[in-house]
Amino acid sequence: MAEAFADGWAWWVIGIAIGFPVLLVGITELLGALRRRNSPLAGPVAILRNWVIPAGALLALLVFAIRSPADQVWVRVVATVFGFLLILLVLSAFNVVLFANASEGSWRKRIPTIFIEIARLVLVVVGLAILFAWVWEADVGGLFAALGVTSIVIGLALQNAVGGVISGLLLLFEQPFKIGDHLDTGGVKGRVTEVNWRAVHIDTGSGIQIVPNSTLSGASFTNMSEPDGPYAATADIAFTTDDPPHEVVALLIDVAEGLPLRLPRERVSVEYSGKGAYSVSIPVASPADASRALTVYLSWLWYAARRRGLALDGDSTDPIAEPARLDAAIEDLAPALHLAAEDRDLLRTTSRLQRFGAGETVLGSGVVPDEVHFIVEGAVTLSLEVQGSRLDFAGAERGDLVGHTALTRQRSQAVTTAAGMLTVLTVPLETVDALVRARPRLAAEIGESLDMRREQAETALGELGLTRSMLTDR
């Protein structure tokens, strides 16, 4: 026994027998703490506990306790496994330190994953070569020379394909765009849905267009999502030269400002280039909203231009302006308005039919109306603008009146929007005053309708714990 301790191998056996379990328990506690914190260091620590420490203990037992010769096969096998695991541990630790906590926009965050994987593979091969040269005394110089010659031959044979891949990888490293950005490459325009080492996938709205990275790296393109901020949805619009430019500009701005996708704190701009040509720029949140905003804008503009008698695209005709349709609408509303024969004649000479597109504003808040609208077809929604959002509190349908506050000469607090395709009979305030004076019953019904609308608004505000003072001041 004394000889065993004198030689030292007994101390190694005792140290391994006691130290190995104690070290495993300590590493296990550390690993549990890291996993509870979702720390990226849990990966390297798991490799250390599950593989490196057991392999190291086995190697120490063979070399220092059992005193096996260094040139014995089993010793070399265990040493090779231990060295390989140690290489993996070091690479995993470096990956966590360099890239796991990289901040957005830093060079470490921009490096493509494939670059990291290639570098890791090269380091593993080099490490294994050194390990085999040290443990097995292998001559790896010839191997590296053969690999170098083979790489040159393969590179020359595949230079076109490899060149495209390399240029694509360099594009990924630079990262001039990211997932979700909108690109305009000249021939392709849309949103980036996927980026890999070979190509970029762009959603054009009619399908996914695959654009090779090498194509993008060798040509210019526009990232419409950069820099951050509002994006301008633009449209070129034509009217006739007979339409007064100031009226057209006012129309274009009014319709654009009512769009729900328009950024509220940004201004709409209109440029007139002569000969009835105009360019409209509407601020929206992103390119994804541009096409939808323009679709709604152009449809609303069609109705608004005809309501104002302006010739959009050189055409000012409005099918609803036919006298027969006006007569039919008056006869349809006559019972609800208690109209006599002379009242019908008055409406024919002073009123007109108008149409609104779905979602278009019929009457905004904060204005004193100078005319009222009787709904002929369709329906409207009444809303209150409260703290930057709209609160729907009532609706109106066929035969109802829109613009009650014109009779009281007060500002409207509700926003009236078309719930769908809407046709109204628009009557000037003077004509309505004449009807009310001649028809006391009509005046009473309008007053009751106005009181009901106010009660509905108060109820809607009360349910949310709000008051009229919280209405958005326009």
XYZ file of C-alpha atoms in Angstrom:
474
model
C 0.000 0.000 0.000
C 2.836 2.364 0.865
C 4.377 1.677 -2.532
C 1.085 2.588 -4.237
C 0.992 5.960 -2.541
C 4.704 6.390 -3.095
C 4.283 5.846 -6.839
C 1.402 8.321 -6.897
C -1.139 6.265 -8.826
C -3.267 5.647 -5.692
C -3.631 9.369 -5.189
C -4.865 9.666 -8.764
C -7.440 6.918 -8.214
C -8.728 8.588 -5.018
C -8.747 12.019 -6.653
C -10.686 10.789 -9.672
C -13.103 8.749 -7.530
C -13.897 11.738 -5.308
C -13.287 14.719 -7.588
C -15.173 13.427 -10.615
C -18.604 13.104 -8.851
C -18.119 16.351 -6.932
C -17.214 18.194 -10.140
C -20.243 16.706 -11.938
C -22.572 17.819 -9.131
C -21.193 21.363 -9.235
C -21.401 21.583 -13.045
C -24.962 20.168 -12.940
C -26.071 22.896 -10.504
C -24.454 25.535 -12.700
C -26.173 24.094 -15.792
C -29.574 24.154 -14.071
C -29.117 27.798 -13.103
C -28.128 28.753 -16.646
C -31.117 26.946 -18.158
C -33.516 28.674 -15.774
C -32.151 31.997 -16.987
C -32.297 30.841 -20.635
C -28.601 31.665 -20.921
C -26.809 30.699 -24.164
C -23.907 29.443 -22.007
C -26.030 26.402 -21.119
C -24.961 24.734 -24.385
C -21.192 24.749 -23.769
C -21.673 23.835 -20.097
C -23.815 20.835 -21.141
C -21.037 19.650 -23.471
C -18.532 20.075 -20.623
C -20.625 18.060 -18.155
C -21.882 15.280 -20.454
C -18.801 14.663 -22.612
C -15.594 16.515 -21.849
C -15.329 15.791 -18.110
C -16.134 12.029 -18.428
C -13.676 11.638 -21.324
C -11.020 13.606 -19.431
C -11.540 11.481 -16.313
C -11.171 8.301 -18.360
C -7.971 9.606 -19.989
C -6.529 10.584 -16.592
C -7.418 7.162 -15.215
C -5.611 5.401 -18.087
C -2.529 7.608 -18.162
C -1.917 8.561 -14.514
C -3.666 5.847 -12.468
C -3.263 2.693 -14.514
C -0.048 4.025 -16.062
C -0.865 2.663 -19.526
C 1.806 3.340 -22.168
C 1.192 6.433 -24.293
C 1.534 4.445 -27.505
C -1.180 1.962 -26.518
C -4.128 1.985 -28.905
C -6.808 2.514 -26.258
C -4.932 5.439 -24.764
C -4.609 7.059 -28.184
C -8.310 6.452 -28.971
C -9.408 8.027 -25.678
C -6.974 10.922 -26.173
C -8.337 11.498 -29.672
C -11.957 11.496 -28.449
C -11.052 13.823 -25.575
C -9.228 16.212 -27.932
C -12.140 16.244 -30.388
C -14.632 17.006 -27.597
C -12.361 19.736 -26.315
C -12.312 21.316 -29.785
C -16.119 21.262 -29.901
C -16.297 22.831 -26.432
C -13.941 25.661 -27.370
C -15.801 26.389 -30.626
C -19.178 26.341 -28.855
C -17.895 28.724 -26.186
C -16.475 31.128 -28.781
C -19.769 31.035 -30.713
C -21.690 32.013 -27.581
C -19.267 34.749 -26.590
C -19.017 36.306 -30.064
C -22.451 35.849 -31.616
C -25.114 34.792 -29.082
C -25.400 38.246 -27.472
C -24.530 40.332 -30.524
C -26.432 43.622 -30.650
C -28.649 44.511 -33.600
C -26.761 46.199 -36.421
C -23.300 45.088 -35.238
C -20.890 43.237 -37.524
C -21.308 40.084 -35.434
C -25.082 40.141 -36.014
C -24.710 40.720 -39.769
C -22.429 37.743 -40.408
C -24.499 35.086 -42.246
C -24.866 31.753 -40.479
C -23.276 29.909 -43.382
C -20.033 31.895 -42.885
C -19.959 30.829 -39.249
C -20.598 27.197 -40.176
C -17.834 27.198 -42.800
C -15.361 28.737 -40.350
C -16.357 26.175 -37.716
C -15.825 23.318 -40.177
C -12.385 24.610 -41.147
C -11.347 24.942 -37.507
C -12.582 21.428 -36.738
C -10.611 19.976 -39.671
C -7.464 21.874 -38.694
C -7.883 20.874 -35.062
C -8.332 17.218 -35.961
C -5.264 17.356 -38.186
C -3.162 18.753 -35.346
C -4.678 16.209 -32.962
C -3.854 13.263 -35.235
C -0.358 14.594 -35.792
C 0.203 14.858 -32.024
C -1.534 11.673 -30.805
C -0.993 9.311 -33.721
C 2.144 10.980 -35.098
C 0.467 11.114 -38.514
C 1.955 13.073 -41.423
C -0.858 15.464 -42.375
C 1.291 17.695 -44.609
C 0.616 15.570 -47.677
C -3.100 15.556 -46.873
C -3.263 19.353 -46.776
C -1.312 19.561 -50.044
C -3.715 17.136 -51.728
C -6.717 19.046 -50.396
C -5.258 22.316 -51.670
C -4.699 20.982 -55.179
C -8.170 19.424 -55.223
C -9.740 22.721 -54.107
C -8.001 24.586 -56.923
C -9.194 22.089 -59.536
C -12.760 22.128 -58.253
C -12.699 25.931 -58.048
C -11.602 26.284 -61.673
C -14.208 23.794 -62.864
C -17.033 25.470 -60.960
C -15.868 29.066 -61.036
C -19.124 30.403 -62.486
C -21.344 28.611 -59.994
C -19.002 29.246 -57.072
C -18.635 32.884 -58.074
C -22.396 33.345 -57.901
C -22.549 31.709 -54.491
C -19.679 33.806 -53.140
C -21.215 37.037 -54.435
C -24.495 36.026 -52.848
C -22.777 35.301 -49.546
C -21.095 38.697 -49.642
C -24.513 40.265 -50.215
C -25.820 38.439 -47.159
C -22.868 39.689 -45.143
C -23.572 43.291 -46.115
C -27.329 42.833 -45.492
C -28.709 45.871 -47.382
C -32.206 44.501 -46.697
C -33.971 42.144 -44.303
C -37.066 39.982 -44.122
C -40.164 42.148 -44.560
C -38.461 44.928 -46.537
C -39.888 45.935 -49.908
C -37.482 45.839 -52.846
C -37.649 47.248 -56.353
C -35.061 45.498 -58.521
C -36.264 47.065 -61.746
C -37.993 43.922 -62.989
C -39.331 42.663 -59.664
C -41.111 44.669 -56.995
C -42.467 43.275 -53.735
C -41.846 42.194 -50.128
C -38.907 40.004 -49.101
C -40.199 36.785 -47.530
C -37.034 34.663 -47.385
C -33.281 35.118 -47.775
C -30.868 32.199 -48.077
C -27.339 31.616 -49.384
C -28.517 31.225 -52.993
C -31.517 33.482 -53.627
C -34.014 36.021 -52.298
C -37.732 35.200 -52.315
C -39.900 38.231 -53.130
C -43.687 38.281 -52.795
C -44.904 40.345 -55.744
C -48.589 40.059 -54.872
C -49.192 37.619 -57.715
C -46.703 34.982 -56.618
C -43.211 34.415 -55.209
C -40.391 35.604 -57.455
C -37.008 33.900 -56.885
C -34.124 36.320 -57.493
C -30.554 34.908 -57.281
C -28.301 36.714 -54.824
C -25.644 37.011 -57.517
C -28.122 38.998 -59.641
C -28.791 41.451 -56.820
C -25.118 41.790 -55.923
C -24.234 42.647 -59.540
C -26.983 45.209 -60.111
C -28.593 48.173 -58.395
C -31.919 47.905 -56.588
C -34.051 50.063 -54.324
C -34.932 49.182 -50.734
C -38.221 51.006 -50.368
C -38.387 50.268 -46.624
C -35.229 52.274 -45.872
C -34.727 54.646 -44.230
C -37.294 54.238 -41.466
C -40.211 56.614 -41.612
C -43.291 57.313 -43.722
C -43.496 55.913 -47.223
C -45.106 57.928 -50.004
C -47.777 56.241 -52.101
C -47.783 58.170 -55.361
C -50.224 58.325 -58.246
C -50.375 60.303 -61.486
C -53.887 61.603 -62.117
C -55.337 63.446 -65.100
C -58.203 65.934 -65.375
C -59.227 68.115 -68.282
C -57.669 71.532 -68.831
C -61.134 73.071 -68.291
C -61.094 72.064 -64.599
C -59.708 74.885 -62.409
C -56.375 73.676 -60.925
C -57.068 75.063 -57.443
C -60.350 73.136 -57.277
C -58.685 69.940 -58.473
C -55.853 70.296 -55.944
C -58.363 70.862 -53.126
C -60.299 67.780 -54.229
C -57.185 65.595 -54.381
C -56.079 66.678 -50.905
C -59.544 66.335 -49.334
C -60.009 62.785 -50.578
C -56.470 61.752 -49.544
C -56.826 63.144 -46.036
C -59.855 60.942 -45.447
C -57.975 57.699 -46.151
C -57.719 55.423 -43.093
C -54.211 54.263 -44.110
C -52.806 57.790 -44.313
C -50.422 58.743 -41.511
C -52.356 61.368 -39.548
C -49.398 63.644 -38.716
C -48.002 63.754 -42.256
C -49.094 66.088 -45.038
C -50.481 65.113 -48.424
C -48.720 66.815 -51.303
C -50.026 67.527 -54.802
C -48.002 68.779 -57.759
C -49.523 70.238 -60.914
C -47.409 69.836 -64.040
C -49.789 71.475 -66.516
C -52.147 70.158 -69.195
C -54.443 68.633 -66.585
C -51.719 66.376 -65.113
C -51.335 66.060 -61.347
C -49.128 63.958 -59.066
C -50.360 62.997 -55.602
C -48.115 61.811 -52.762
C -49.859 60.178 -49.794
C -47.833 59.337 -46.644
C -48.437 55.776 -45.420
C -46.680 53.607 -42.847
C -44.942 51.212 -45.263
C -44.859 50.077 -48.897
C -47.246 47.267 -47.923
C -49.961 49.905 -47.364
C -49.260 51.804 -50.576
C -51.184 49.645 -53.040
C -54.193 49.302 -50.725
C -54.247 53.033 -50.028
C -54.109 53.879 -53.733
C -56.886 51.402 -54.538
C -59.219 53.048 -52.037
C -58.069 56.533 -52.995
C -58.718 56.161 -56.710
C -62.166 54.642 -56.121
C -63.157 57.438 -53.735
C -61.777 60.018 -56.140
C -64.114 58.752 -58.872
C -67.184 59.512 -56.734
C -65.814 62.775 -55.321
C -64.920 64.153 -58.763
C -68.445 63.552 -60.060
C -70.003 65.127 -56.971
C -67.999 68.303 -57.718
C -68.511 68.201 -61.482
C -64.824 67.702 -62.314
C -63.709 65.548 -65.238
C -61.456 62.825 -63.854
C -59.627 61.152 -66.759
C -61.463 63.539 -69.058
C -64.930 62.197 -68.138
C -67.376 64.171 -65.988
C -70.547 62.244 -66.808
C -72.446 60.775 -63.870
C -75.195 58.216 -64.586
C -76.981 59.104 -61.353
C -77.522 62.702 -62.483
C -80.334 61.726 -64.862
C -83.581 63.647 -64.119
C -85.621 60.448 -64.092
C -83.546 59.027 -61.234
C -83.968 62.267 -59.257
C -87.758 62.127 -59.723
C -87.836 58.483 -58.622
C -85.821 59.277 -55.473
C -88.109 62.199 -54.534
C -91.219 60.067 -54.987
C -89.630 57.319 -52.922
C -88.906 59.703 -50.020
C -92.163 61.676 -50.292
C -94.123 59.673 -47.638
C -91.317 59.882 -45.048
C -90.890 63.627 -45.640
C -94.639 64.367 -45.835
C -94.182 66.094 -49.187
C -96.952 67.825 -51.062
C -96.968 68.456 -54.819
C -95.338 71.874 -54.469
C -92.672 70.395 -52.206
C -91.763 67.879 -54.880
C -91.335 70.669 -57.418
C -89.089 72.576 -55.000
C -86.867 69.539 -54.484
C -86.604 68.903 -58.230
C -85.224 72.383 -58.837
C -82.868 72.651 -55.833
C -81.702 69.162 -54.806
C -79.472 66.601 -56.488
C -78.496 62.954 -56.168
C -74.989 62.061 -55.017
C -73.113 58.814 -54.522
C -70.382 57.868 -52.043
C -68.005 54.919 -52.089
C -67.777 52.383 -49.269
C -65.950 53.907 -46.296
C -65.995 57.429 -47.694
C -66.745 60.284 -45.314
C -70.151 61.809 -45.951
C -69.938 64.410 -43.176
C -66.896 65.096 -41.013
C -66.799 66.354 -37.446
C -66.197 69.959 -36.482
C -68.035 71.500 -39.447
C -71.339 73.358 -39.756
C -73.213 71.707 -42.651
C -74.901 73.934 -45.233
C -76.927 71.040 -46.683
C -78.535 67.812 -45.523
C -78.623 64.332 -47.050
C -81.597 61.998 -47.185
C -80.517 58.383 -47.674
C -81.996 56.873 -50.848
C -79.983 53.643 -51.000
C -77.457 52.153 -48.595
C -76.582 53.003 -44.999
C -74.158 55.104 -42.978
C -72.267 54.703 -39.715
C -72.053 57.482 -37.123
C -68.847 57.652 -35.062
C -67.217 59.855 -32.461
C -63.526 60.688 -32.625
C -62.275 59.935 -29.122
C -58.598 60.222 -28.185
C -57.320 59.447 -31.664
C -59.723 56.595 -32.459
C -63.318 56.268 -33.656
C -66.208 55.036 -31.566
C -69.234 53.832 -33.578
C -72.439 54.681 -31.736
C -75.285 54.618 -34.272
C -76.281 54.031 -37.878
C -78.768 55.390 -40.380
C -80.587 53.695 -43.244
C -82.901 54.430 -46.153
C -85.137 57.467 -45.512
C -83.036 58.798 -42.592
C -81.515 62.255 -42.467
C -77.767 62.975 -42.339
C -76.584 66.417 -41.165
C -79.083 67.360 -38.456
C -76.829 70.117 -37.108
C -77.340 72.121 -40.319
C -80.790 73.025 -38.946
C -79.390 74.153 -35.559
C -76.353 75.912 -37.123
C -74.024 73.923 -34.840
C -70.807 72.052 -35.520
C -71.227 68.344 -36.034
C -69.435 66.163 -33.481
C -70.051 62.867 -35.249
C -68.281 61.519 -38.308
C -70.665 60.013 -40.856
C -69.185 57.387 -43.198
C -70.758 55.284 -45.917
C -71.219 51.697 -44.723
C -71.264 50.556 -48.360
C -72.346 51.957 -51.685
C -74.438 54.972 -50.729
C -76.881 57.170 -52.672
C -78.274 60.298 -51.032
C -80.600 63.115 -51.950
C -78.655 66.292 -51.115
C -80.876 69.247 -50.224
C -79.660 72.837 -49.584
C -80.330 74.308 -46.156
C -82.703 76.956 -47.540
C -84.908 74.259 -49.067
C -84.941 72.261 -45.829
C -85.903 75.397 -43.873
C -88.819 75.945 -46.251
C -89.984 72.342 -45.851
C -89.730 72.527 -42.065
C -91.700 75.762 -41.894
C -94.451 74.331 -44.091
C -94.474 70.885 -42.418
C -94.434 71.138 -38.592
C -94.645 67.355 -38.326
C -91.416 67.017 -40.322
C -89.737 69.541 -38.002
C -90.820 67.552 -34.960
C -89.510 64.283 -36.404
C -86.160 65.855 -37.266
C -85.893 67.239 -33.745
C -86.689 63.850 -32.236
C -84.099 62.206 -34.464
C -81.473 64.748 -33.382
C -82.245 64.154 -29.688
C -82.016 60.395 -30.193
C -78.620 60.704 -31.837
C -77.348 62.782 -28.920
C -78.643 60.230 -26.410
C -76.992 57.403 -28.342
C -73.691 59.286 -28.334
C -73.928 59.987 -24.592
C -74.720 56.338 -23.893
C -71.780 55.091 -25.965
C -69.415 57.476 -24.177
C -70.839 56.570 -20.767
C -70.300 52.854 -21.340
C -66.592 53.558 -21.783
C -66.409 56.022 -18.912
C -65.800 58.954 -21.246
C -67.249 62.422 -21.579
C -67.783 64.796 -24.480
C -64.744 66.803 -23.391
C -62.603 63.847 -24.501
C -63.775 64.092 -28.103
C -60.988 64.857 -30.546
C -60.893 68.534 -31.358
C -60.786 69.043 -35.089
